Coordinates of C-alpha atoms and ligand atoms in Angstrom, one line a residue:
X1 CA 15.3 -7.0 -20.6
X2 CA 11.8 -7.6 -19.4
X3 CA 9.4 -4.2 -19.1
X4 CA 7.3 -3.6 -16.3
X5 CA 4.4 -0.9 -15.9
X6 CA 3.6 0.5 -12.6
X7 CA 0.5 2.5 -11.9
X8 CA 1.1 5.1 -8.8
X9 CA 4.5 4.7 -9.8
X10 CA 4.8 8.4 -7.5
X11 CA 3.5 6.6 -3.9
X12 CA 5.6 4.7 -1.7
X13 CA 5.0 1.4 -2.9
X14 CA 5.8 2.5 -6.4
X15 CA 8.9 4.1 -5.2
X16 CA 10.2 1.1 -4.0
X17 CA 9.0 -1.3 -6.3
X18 CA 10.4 0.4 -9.0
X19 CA 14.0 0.6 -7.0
X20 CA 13.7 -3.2 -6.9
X21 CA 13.0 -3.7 -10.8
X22 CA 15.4 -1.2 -12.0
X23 CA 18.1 -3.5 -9.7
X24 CA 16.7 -7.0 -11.0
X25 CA 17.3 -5.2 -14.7
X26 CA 13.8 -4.4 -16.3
X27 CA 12.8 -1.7 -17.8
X28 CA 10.8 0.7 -15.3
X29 CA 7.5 2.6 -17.1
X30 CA 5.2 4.4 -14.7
X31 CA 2.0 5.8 -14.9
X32 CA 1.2 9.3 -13.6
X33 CA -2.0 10.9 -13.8
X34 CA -2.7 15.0 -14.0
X35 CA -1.6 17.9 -15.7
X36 CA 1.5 19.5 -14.4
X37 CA 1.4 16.8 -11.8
X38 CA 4.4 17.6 -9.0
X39 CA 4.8 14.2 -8.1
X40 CA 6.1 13.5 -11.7
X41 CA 8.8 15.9 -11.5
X42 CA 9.8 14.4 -8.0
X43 CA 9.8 11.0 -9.3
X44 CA 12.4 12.3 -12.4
X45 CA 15.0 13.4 -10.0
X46 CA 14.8 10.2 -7.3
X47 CA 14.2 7.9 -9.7
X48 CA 15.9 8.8 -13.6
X49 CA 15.1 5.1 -15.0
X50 CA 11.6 5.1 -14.8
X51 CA 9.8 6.1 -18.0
X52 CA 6.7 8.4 -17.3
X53 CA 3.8 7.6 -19.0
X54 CA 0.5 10.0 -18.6
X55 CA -2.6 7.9 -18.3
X56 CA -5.7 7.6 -15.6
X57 CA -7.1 4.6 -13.8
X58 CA -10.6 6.4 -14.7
X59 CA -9.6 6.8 -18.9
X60 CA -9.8 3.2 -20.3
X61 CA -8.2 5.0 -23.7
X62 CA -5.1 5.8 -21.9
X63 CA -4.7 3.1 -20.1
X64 CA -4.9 1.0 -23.5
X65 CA -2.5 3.9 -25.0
X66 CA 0.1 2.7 -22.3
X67 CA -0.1 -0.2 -22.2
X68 CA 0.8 -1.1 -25.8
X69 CA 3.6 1.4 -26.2
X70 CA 5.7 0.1 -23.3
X71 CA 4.4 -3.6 -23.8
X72 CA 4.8 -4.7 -20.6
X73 CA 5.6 -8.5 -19.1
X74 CA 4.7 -7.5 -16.0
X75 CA 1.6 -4.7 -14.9
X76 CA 1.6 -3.8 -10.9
X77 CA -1.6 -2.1 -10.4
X78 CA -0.6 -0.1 -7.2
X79 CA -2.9 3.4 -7.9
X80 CA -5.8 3.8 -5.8
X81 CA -7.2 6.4 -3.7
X82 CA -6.0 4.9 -0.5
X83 CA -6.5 6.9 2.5
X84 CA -9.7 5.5 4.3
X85 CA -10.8 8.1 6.3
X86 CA -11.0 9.9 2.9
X87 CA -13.1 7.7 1.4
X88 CA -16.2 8.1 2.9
X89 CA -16.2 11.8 1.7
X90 CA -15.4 11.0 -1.8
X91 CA -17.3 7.2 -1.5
X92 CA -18.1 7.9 -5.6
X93 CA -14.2 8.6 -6.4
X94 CA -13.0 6.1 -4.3
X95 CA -15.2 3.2 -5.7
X96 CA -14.5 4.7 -9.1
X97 CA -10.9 4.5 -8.5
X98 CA -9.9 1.8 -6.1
X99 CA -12.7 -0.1 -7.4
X100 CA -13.2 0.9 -11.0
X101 CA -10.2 1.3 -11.8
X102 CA -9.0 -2.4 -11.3
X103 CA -11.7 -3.4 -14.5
X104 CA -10.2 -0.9 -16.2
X105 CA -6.6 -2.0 -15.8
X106 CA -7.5 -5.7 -16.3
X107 CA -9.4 -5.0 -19.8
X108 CA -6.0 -2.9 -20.8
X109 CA -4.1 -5.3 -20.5
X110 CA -6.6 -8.2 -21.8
X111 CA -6.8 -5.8 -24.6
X112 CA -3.2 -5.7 -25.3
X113 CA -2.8 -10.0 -25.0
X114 CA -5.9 -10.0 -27.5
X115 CA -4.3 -7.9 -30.0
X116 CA -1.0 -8.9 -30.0
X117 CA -0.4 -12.7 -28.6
X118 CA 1.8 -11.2 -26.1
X119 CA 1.5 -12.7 -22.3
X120 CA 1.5 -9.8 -19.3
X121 CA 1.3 -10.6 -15.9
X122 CA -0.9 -8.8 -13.7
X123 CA -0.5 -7.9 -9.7
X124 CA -3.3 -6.2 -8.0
X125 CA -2.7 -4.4 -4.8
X126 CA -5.6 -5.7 -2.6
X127 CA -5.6 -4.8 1.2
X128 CA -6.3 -5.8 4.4
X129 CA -9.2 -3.2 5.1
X130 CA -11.1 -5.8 2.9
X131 CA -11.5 -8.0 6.2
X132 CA -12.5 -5.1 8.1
X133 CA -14.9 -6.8 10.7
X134 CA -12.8 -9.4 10.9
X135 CA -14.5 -13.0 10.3
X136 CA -11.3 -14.8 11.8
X137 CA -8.0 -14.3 13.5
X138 CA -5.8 -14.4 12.1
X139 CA -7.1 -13.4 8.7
X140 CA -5.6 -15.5 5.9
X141 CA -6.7 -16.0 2.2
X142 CA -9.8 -18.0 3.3
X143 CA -11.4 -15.6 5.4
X144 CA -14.6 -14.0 4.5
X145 CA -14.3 -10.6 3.3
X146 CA -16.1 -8.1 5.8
X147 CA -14.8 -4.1 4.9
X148 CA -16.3 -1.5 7.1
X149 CA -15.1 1.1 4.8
X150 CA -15.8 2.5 1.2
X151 CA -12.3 2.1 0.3
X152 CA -12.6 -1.3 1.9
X153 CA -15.8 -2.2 -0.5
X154 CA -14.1 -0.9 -3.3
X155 CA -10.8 -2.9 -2.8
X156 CA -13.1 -6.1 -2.7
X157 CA -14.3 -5.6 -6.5
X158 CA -10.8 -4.9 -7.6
X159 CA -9.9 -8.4 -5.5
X160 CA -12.5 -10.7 -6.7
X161 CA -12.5 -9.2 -10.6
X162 CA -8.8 -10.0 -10.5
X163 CA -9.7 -13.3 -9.4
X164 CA -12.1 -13.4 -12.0
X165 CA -10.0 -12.3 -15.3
X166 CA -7.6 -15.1 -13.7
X167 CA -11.0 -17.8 -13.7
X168 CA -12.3 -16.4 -17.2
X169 CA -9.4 -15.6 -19.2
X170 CA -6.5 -18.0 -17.7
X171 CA -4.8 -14.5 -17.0
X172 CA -1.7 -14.8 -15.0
X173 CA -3.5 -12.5 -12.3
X174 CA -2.2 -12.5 -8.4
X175 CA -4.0 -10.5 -5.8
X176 CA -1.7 -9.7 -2.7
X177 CA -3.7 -8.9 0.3
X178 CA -1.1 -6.6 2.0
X179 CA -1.7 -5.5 5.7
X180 CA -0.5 -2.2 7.0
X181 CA 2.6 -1.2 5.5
X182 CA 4.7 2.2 6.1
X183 CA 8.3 3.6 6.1
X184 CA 10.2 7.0 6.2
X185 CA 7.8 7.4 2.5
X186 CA 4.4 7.4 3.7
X187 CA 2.1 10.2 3.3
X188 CA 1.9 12.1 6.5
X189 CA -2.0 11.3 6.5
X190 CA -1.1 8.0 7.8
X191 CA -1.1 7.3 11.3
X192 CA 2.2 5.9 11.2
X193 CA 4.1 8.5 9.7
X194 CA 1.6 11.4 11.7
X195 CA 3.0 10.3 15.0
X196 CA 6.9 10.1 13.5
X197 CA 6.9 13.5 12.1
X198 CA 5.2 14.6 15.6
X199 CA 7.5 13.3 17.5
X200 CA 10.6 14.7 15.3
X201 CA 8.8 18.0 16.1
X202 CA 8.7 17.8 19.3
X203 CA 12.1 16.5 20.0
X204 CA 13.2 19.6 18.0
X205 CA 10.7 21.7 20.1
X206 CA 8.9 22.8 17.2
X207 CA 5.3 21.9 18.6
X208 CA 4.3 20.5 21.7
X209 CA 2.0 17.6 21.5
X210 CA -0.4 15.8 18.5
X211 CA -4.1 15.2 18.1
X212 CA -5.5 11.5 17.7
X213 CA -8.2 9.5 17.2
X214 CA -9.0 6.0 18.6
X215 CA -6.0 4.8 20.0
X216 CA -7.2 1.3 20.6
X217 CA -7.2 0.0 17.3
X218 CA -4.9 -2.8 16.1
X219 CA -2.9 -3.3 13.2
X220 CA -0.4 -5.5 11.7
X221 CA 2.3 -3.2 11.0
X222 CA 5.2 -4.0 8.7
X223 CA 7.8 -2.0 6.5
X224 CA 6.9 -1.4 2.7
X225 CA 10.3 -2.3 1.1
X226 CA 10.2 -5.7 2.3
X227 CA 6.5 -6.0 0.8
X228 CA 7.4 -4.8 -2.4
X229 CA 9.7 -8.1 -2.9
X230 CA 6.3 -10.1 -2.4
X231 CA 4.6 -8.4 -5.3
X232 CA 7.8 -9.0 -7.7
X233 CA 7.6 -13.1 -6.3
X234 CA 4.6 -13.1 -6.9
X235 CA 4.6 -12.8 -11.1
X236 CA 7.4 -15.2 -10.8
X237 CA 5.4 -18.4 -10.0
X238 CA 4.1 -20.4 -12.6
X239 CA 0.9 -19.9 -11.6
X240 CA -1.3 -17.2 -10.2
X241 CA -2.7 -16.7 -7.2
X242 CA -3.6 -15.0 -4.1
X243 CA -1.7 -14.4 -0.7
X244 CA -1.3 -12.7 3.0
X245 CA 1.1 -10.6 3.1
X246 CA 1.8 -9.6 6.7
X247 CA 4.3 -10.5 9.9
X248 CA 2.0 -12.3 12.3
X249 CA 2.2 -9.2 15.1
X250 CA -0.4 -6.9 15.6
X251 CA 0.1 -3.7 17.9
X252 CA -2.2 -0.7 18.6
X253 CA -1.7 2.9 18.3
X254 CA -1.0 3.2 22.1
X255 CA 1.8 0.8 21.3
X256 CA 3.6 3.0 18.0
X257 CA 3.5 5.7 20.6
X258 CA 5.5 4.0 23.1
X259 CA 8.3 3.1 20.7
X260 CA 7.9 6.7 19.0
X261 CA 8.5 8.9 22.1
X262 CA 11.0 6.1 23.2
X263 CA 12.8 7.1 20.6
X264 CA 13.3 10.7 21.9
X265 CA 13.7 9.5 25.7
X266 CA 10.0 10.3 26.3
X267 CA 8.5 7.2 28.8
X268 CA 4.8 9.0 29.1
X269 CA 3.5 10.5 26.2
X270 CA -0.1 11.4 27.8
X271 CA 0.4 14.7 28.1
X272 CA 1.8 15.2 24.6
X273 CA -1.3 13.4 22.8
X274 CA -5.2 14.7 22.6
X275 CA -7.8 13.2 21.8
X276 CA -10.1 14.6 18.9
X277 CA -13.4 13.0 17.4
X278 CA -12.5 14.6 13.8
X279 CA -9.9 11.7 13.5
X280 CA -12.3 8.6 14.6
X281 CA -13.8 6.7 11.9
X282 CA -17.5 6.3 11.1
X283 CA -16.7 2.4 11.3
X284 CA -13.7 1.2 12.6
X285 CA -11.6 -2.0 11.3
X286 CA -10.8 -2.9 15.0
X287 CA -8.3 -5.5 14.9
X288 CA -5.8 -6.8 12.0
X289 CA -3.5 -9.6 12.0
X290 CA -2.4 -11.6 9.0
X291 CA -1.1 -15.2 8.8
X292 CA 1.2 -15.2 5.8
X293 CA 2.0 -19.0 5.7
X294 CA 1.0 -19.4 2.6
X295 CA 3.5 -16.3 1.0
X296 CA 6.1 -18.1 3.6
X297 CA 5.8 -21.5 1.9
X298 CA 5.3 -21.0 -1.8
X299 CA 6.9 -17.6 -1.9
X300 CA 9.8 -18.0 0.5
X301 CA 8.8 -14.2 1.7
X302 CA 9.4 -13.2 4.8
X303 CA 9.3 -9.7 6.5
X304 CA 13.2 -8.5 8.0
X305 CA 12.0 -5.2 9.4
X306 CA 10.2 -5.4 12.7
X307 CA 7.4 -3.1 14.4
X308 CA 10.1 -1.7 16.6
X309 CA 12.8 -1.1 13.5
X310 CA 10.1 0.4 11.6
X311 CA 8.9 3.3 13.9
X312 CA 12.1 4.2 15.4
X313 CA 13.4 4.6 11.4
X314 CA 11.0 6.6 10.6
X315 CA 11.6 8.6 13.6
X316 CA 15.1 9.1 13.1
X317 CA 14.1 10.0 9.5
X318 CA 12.0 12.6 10.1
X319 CA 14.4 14.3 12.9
X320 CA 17.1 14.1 10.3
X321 CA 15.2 16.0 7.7
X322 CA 14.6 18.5 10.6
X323 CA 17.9 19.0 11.0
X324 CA 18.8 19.2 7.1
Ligands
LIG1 O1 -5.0 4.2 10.2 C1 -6.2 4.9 13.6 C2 -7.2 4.7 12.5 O2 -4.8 5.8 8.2 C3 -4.6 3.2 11.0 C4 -3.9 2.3 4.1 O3 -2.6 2.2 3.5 O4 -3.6 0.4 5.5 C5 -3.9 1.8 5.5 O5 -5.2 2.0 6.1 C6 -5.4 3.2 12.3 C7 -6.9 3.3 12.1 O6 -4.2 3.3 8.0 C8 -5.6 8.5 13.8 O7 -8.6 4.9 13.0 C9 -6.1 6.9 15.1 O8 -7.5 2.4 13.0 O9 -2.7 4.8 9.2 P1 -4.1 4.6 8.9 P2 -5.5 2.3 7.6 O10 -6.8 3.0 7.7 O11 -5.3 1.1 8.4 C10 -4.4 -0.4 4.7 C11 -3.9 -1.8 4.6 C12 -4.7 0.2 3.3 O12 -4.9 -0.6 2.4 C13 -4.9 1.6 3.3 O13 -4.8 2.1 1.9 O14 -5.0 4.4 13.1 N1 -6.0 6.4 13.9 N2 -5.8 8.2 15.1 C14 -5.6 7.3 13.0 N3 -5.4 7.2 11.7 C15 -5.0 8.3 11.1 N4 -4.8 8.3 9.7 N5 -5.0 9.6 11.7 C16 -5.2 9.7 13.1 O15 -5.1 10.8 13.6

């Protein structure tokens, strides 16, 4: 039975990922930071397999403590503070996170191969925001890394020290550079999952319209379970490395509301939607498309959920948890 450890285990990527290990047959441990933390206790009733372990991306000790009692074959380092509007209020926390928190991972788990001989795989979450200004369109792996955003800046050292424990130590360490990915999970911070639990709403008559910022931006929009399997492929190739993960289509906010009020028989959604400066960035990624040819290829990944399938889910989600 091989043992995974995944760190924010309690977000939607963790969710799923840890669906999809606990089917393939491993042995699920997550990490979950904070006392009396009420994410954990959510986590014990949707998902009974997974171990809970308390540790903090910030607390080297703990992360070593972890990592040697559930000796893991495979580490997915998904925790991060990852909301970007966020992060330039908290820039400190964020780098020491998103950024910081990376090292600290990595030298866990080169810790644990030191000490014991054992060989763990190691998948860092990297992101799309790290192209930011974007040097290239498409972006792919070759493109030169522009972020716009603290969160951004900080997902850039956690890219390139992954690369570099790979170059150092010969780790078996992947960096997936995933683009916008959402479903009926994400937080409701997100813009994605903002609009679908607005629109529920408002189909239900329980508010009538939604503040936004700048509706012009573009990005590559796909659904998180199917991105999850790219991280698990990932760890399975013989040797490490770095890919796009994205579906090639990039649509902007204007467009997620035309499928999210189409949903609900609403045509023109103007009326429904103001616009409010407290939402606009202080530096906006502008446009985000990924080529994934290289996951394609060498993977065999490819995205089954479209733009379309993803939005009108989650709006059918969030009108049936109205109506429960
Ligand atoms: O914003 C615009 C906003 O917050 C998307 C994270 O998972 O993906 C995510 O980062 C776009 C931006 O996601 C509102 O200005 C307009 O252009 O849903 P978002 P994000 O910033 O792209 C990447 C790949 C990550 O790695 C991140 O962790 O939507 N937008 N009006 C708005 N966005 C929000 N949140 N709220 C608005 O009212």
């Amino acid at each position: 039975m091989k043992r995974a450890l995944i760190t924010g285990v309690t977000g939607q990527d963790g969710m799923y990922l840890a669906e999809l290990l606990n089917d393939k047959g491993y042995e699920v441990f997550g990490l979950v930071q904070g006392q009396n933390n009420p994410k954990k206790d959510l986590l014990a009733q949707t998902h009974p397999y997974v171990k809970i372990l308390s540790g903090n991306l910030l607390d080297l000790v703990s992360l070593i403590r972890a990592v040697s009692f559930c000796r893991p074959d495979e580490v997915y380092n998904l925790a991060a503070v990852s909301f970007v509007a966020y992060s330039w209020e908290n820039a400190r926390l964020t780098s020491d996170v998103t950024g910081g928190g990376v090292l600290n991972m990595l030298e866990a788990v080169r810790f644990h191969m030191d000490k014991t001989g054992e060989p763990v795989k190691f998948y860092q979450a990297s992101s799309s925001e790290m192209f930011g200004k974007v040097q290239e369109v498409p972006q792919r792996e070759s493109t030169l890394l522009w972020p716009r955003s603290p969160y951004g800046v900080a997902k850039v050292f956690g890219h390139y020290m992954t690369i570099n424990y790979r170059e150092s130590y010969g780790m078996h360490a992947s960096s997936g550079i995933l683009f916008n990915h959402e479903s009926p999970r994400r937080g409701p911070e997100f813009v994605t999952r903002k609009v679908s639990m607005a629109v529920a709403r408002i189909h239900k008559n329980l508010q009538n319209g939604l503040s936004l910022g700048n509706l012009d931006a573009k990005r590559d929009w796909g659904f998180a379970g199917d991105y999850v399997e790219a991280m698990w492929l990932m760890l399975q190739q013989p040797e490490a490395d770095d890919y796009v993960i994205s579906t090639g289509q990039t649509h902007s906010i204007r467009d997620l509301l035309d499928v999210a009020f189409d949903e609900i028989g609403v045509t023109d959604w103007n009326q429904m939607v103001r616009l409010d400066d407290q939402f606009k960035r202080p530096a906006e990624v502008d446009l985000l498309i990924g080529d994934s040819s290289k996951a394609r290829e060498v993977l065999g990944w490819t995205p089954k959920v479209t733009f379309e399938e993803l939005i009108r889910m989650m709006v059918r989600h969030d009108i049936a948890e109205l109506e429960r």
